[in-house]
Amino acid sequence: MQAVETTTPTPAAPTAEIQLPIEGMSCASCVNRIERYLRKTPGVAEANVNLATEVATVRYLPEIAGLDELAQAIEAAGYEIRHIPEAVGGARASLLDEADAEAAVRAREQRTLGLTAAVSLAVAALTMLVMYLPNAPWMMEQAAWVFIGPATAVQFLAGRRFYRAALRAARHGSTSMDTLVVVGTTAAWAFSVLVTFAPDLLRSAGIEPQTYFDSSTAIIGLILTGRWLEARAKGQTVGAVKALIGLQARSARIVRAGAEIDVPLEEVRVGDLVRVRPGERIPVDGRVVEGASAVDEAMLTGEPIPAEKGPGSEVIGGTMNGHGTFMFRATRVGRDTALAQIVDLVRRAQGSKAQIQRLADRIASVFVPVVLVLGAATFALWFVLGPEPRLTHALVAFITVVVIACPCAMGLATPTAIMVGTGNGAEAGILIRGGEALELAARIDAVIFDKTGTLTRGRPSLGEVAAAPGFTADEVLDVAASVERGSEHPLAAAILAGAAARDLGRRPVEDFEAIAGRGVRGRVEGRTVLVGTAAFLAAEGVDVGEFGSPAGLPSAVSYVAIDGRAAGLLPTIDEIKPEAGAAVAELQAAGIEVWLVTGDQARTAMTVAAAVGIVPERVMAEVLPAGKAAAVSSLQARGLKVAMVGDGINDAPALAQADVGVAIGTGSDVALEASDITLVGGDPRSVAAAIRLSRQTLRVIRQNLAWAFGYNVVLIPVAMGALYPIAGITLNPAMAAGAMALSSVSVVTNSLRLRRSTKRTARRERPATAPAS
């Protein structure tokens, strides 16, 4: 993985954010040490290290600190930045090139781990087989000479990664899980070497000369096996990012000098004309200039029905074209595409920390020194009070204690769950900005919806046409739409779209005139037609009083007069999303208060609230942007955790004030920037899905932490010999190594279980049929 850098401007000073892949981490103690060194580097504002992804996310001031200073801080902590080869040809690597390079490095590391673990376990198994056969003592001594070579090779070749990491930590006055492995296995190996070379010396001291080559090799083999399984499982936790990156095309067909040529994706530039053929993946973001097709955007928005695209429509890189062909002009390429930004957001979210992780980090920071003290105390107690041979029992108990302790399980408990939760959310069109947002979303008590664009479609559409006696609805719409073709008013587009759906509004118009702010007039087949406000028609001597108040949810009404008579009424409405009622019902069923806060008039707000199931007492209308933020504050003053759902610039203050801001992905860039969660598809049911996903993820985090802490609380005393006086039960070092490896693998596996449950959640949110538009 290459260092990925993004710049975030602020009024005070511009900060940059960079992700640095780190080599050599093994447990939560490593995380704490790297974070400590990075945070004390001048110019660093924040640093978070993720053990599961082995990535440090650093926010810093570029004028003060740079990549060299950050690399020096990481090296000073005793670690290195992992270097991934650049893309071939010197051009900046695409997401796919990066993913392939990173996958190759991780695959090589996994192969090395697996092979080393297999060899170590083979030596351990053979040693155990010979050591535990009923042989005479002299046979045991001869066998020790046979196995001292393979055991030493395992100790210092297979185990050299532990020694390197432990020595790095020791040089900086620190300890890690590798310290425990090195201390335990070195003690077993060194004692066995002494037994091999000087058995009589031990017999003269009253000590049975027994070797522990089987224990030292088994410990290293089992821990390496655990890390191999852990690496494989962690590879699955980043499956969402791999799936998103896999959506990217590798090449594009662009038009240059009148000819269509295929070029690598990184050579596409803004402004290029790109041809997309049936069944091809759209390479970059752009706007259609020619042709039409249906595009499957389900992989990014969650919508199962392909979206119709024609001239003027926006297309998103990574989506799949249907049976048509079209040409579009590239508007965003490389790191600026929607897909690249989503991948970057998910990576940053997976590299973030939830508050619940802080406790685990604090405990892990003192865990290893405490374990070493407990191991020394265990040795002393067994040596002084234990049965004969005391030294042997004391040494075995000491090795077992330092090996069985597992700080890596604590370090993996939270990040693996966050990686799976945020990754699955991204696949379902729910983009969660980080671990803290995910944790807060799980505790939401109240959700405030804006109306326009959130519960409603956010764009005007033609309602039910009303016709006066002597006229038909189609006749009214036909002449009105014909005249409106010359207008640029936004309502004209809604009227024209409604007429086009009925194949109306194409009659020739003469003497067209637009009156700003009032309406339009023209002659259609010899008849004078007026379309506009009631005041406009009244000024022309037309009485529209007979129509009264239109039904439905009109955002505006256009009146139509033909030859001086009121002919009809054209209401334009902001249609309620078909999924809005289900979204509100699901939130209320989960015990969450649902509010509607809108700047629209009270009558319209109440009608929308009644249609979607929000009680009148929880409706606030005609609210300015500052008032929306105040509404959030008033609920927070009651002790509620509040989520605000909006899509416009006017929602940004409330989104920022809320505990969790949820932006509809079809909305403004300002709203998206102010939010903690973005719903790419615009389906309001995804609000409930995001909260449910967050609760599931937090539940798994708690299970992981309970397992990690419980494992150590229960098994460390057993390893010390707490059950020996009662039941004569003790653990040996090989069992301790197996249990320690199992602890880490269990935590990661439990997080992967979340992957299946959250995928089921995402599938439930997708509508079975396309909503009518």
PDB file of C-alpha atoms in Angstrom, residues 141 144-145 148 152 186-203 205 207-213 391 395:
ATOM      1  CA  GLU A 141      20.350 -37.606  26.133  1.00  0.00           C
ATOM      2  CA  ALA A 144      18.889 -34.095  22.651  1.00  0.00           C
ATOM      3  CA  TRP A 145      22.096 -34.032  20.597  1.00  0.00           C
ATOM      4  CA  ILE A 148      19.699 -29.344  19.264  1.00  0.00           C
ATOM      5  CA  THR A 152      18.323 -23.917  17.302  1.00  0.00           C
ATOM      6  CA  THR A 186      14.788 -18.448  24.912  1.00  0.00           C
ATOM      7  CA  ALA A 187      14.462 -19.694  28.491  1.00  0.00           C
ATOM      8  CA  ALA A 188      13.233 -23.097  27.250  1.00  0.00           C
ATOM      9  CA  TRP A 189      15.883 -23.333  24.535  1.00  0.00           C
ATOM     10  CA  ALA A 190      18.777 -22.150  26.784  1.00  0.00           C
ATOM     11  CA  PHE A 191      17.867 -24.573  29.586  1.00  0.00           C
ATOM     12  CA  SER A 192      17.660 -27.413  27.022  1.00  0.00           C
ATOM     13  CA  VAL A 193      21.112 -26.524  25.635  1.00  0.00           C
ATOM     14  CA  LEU A 194      22.511 -26.574  29.173  1.00  0.00           C
ATOM     15  CA  VAL A 195      20.938 -29.985  29.752  1.00  0.00           C
ATOM     16  CA  THR A 196      22.385 -31.273  26.474  1.00  0.00           C
ATOM     17  CA  PHE A 197      25.943 -30.110  27.174  1.00  0.00           C
ATOM     18  CA  ALA A 198      26.115 -30.615  30.937  1.00  0.00           C
ATOM     19  CA  PRO A 199      23.546 -33.140  32.190  1.00  0.00           C
ATOM     20  CA  ASP A 200      25.832 -34.322  34.998  1.00  0.00           C
ATOM     21  CA  LEU A 201      26.163 -30.779  36.320  1.00  0.00           C
ATOM     22  CA  LEU A 202      22.391 -30.613  36.783  1.00  0.00           C
ATOM     23  CA  ARG A 203      22.226 -34.092  38.352  1.00  0.00           C
ATOM     24  CA  ALA A 205      22.609 -30.140  41.789  1.00  0.00           C
ATOM     25  CA  ILE A 207      17.922 -31.363  39.047  1.00  0.00           C
ATOM     26  CA  GLU A 208      16.463 -33.848  36.561  1.00  0.00           C
ATOM     27  CA  PRO A 209      18.162 -33.129  33.173  1.00  0.00           C
ATOM     28  CA  GLN A 210      15.061 -32.760  30.957  1.00  0.00           C
ATOM     29  CA  THR A 211      15.136 -30.838  27.674  1.00  0.00           C
ATOM     30  CA  TYR A 212      12.374 -28.534  26.369  1.00  0.00           C
ATOM     31  CA  PHE A 213      13.287 -28.320  22.692  1.00  0.00           C
ATOM     32  CA  LEU A 391      13.728 -25.649  39.042  1.00  0.00           C
ATOM     33  CA  LEU A 395      10.917 -22.802  34.602  1.00  0.00           C
TER      34      LEU A 395
END
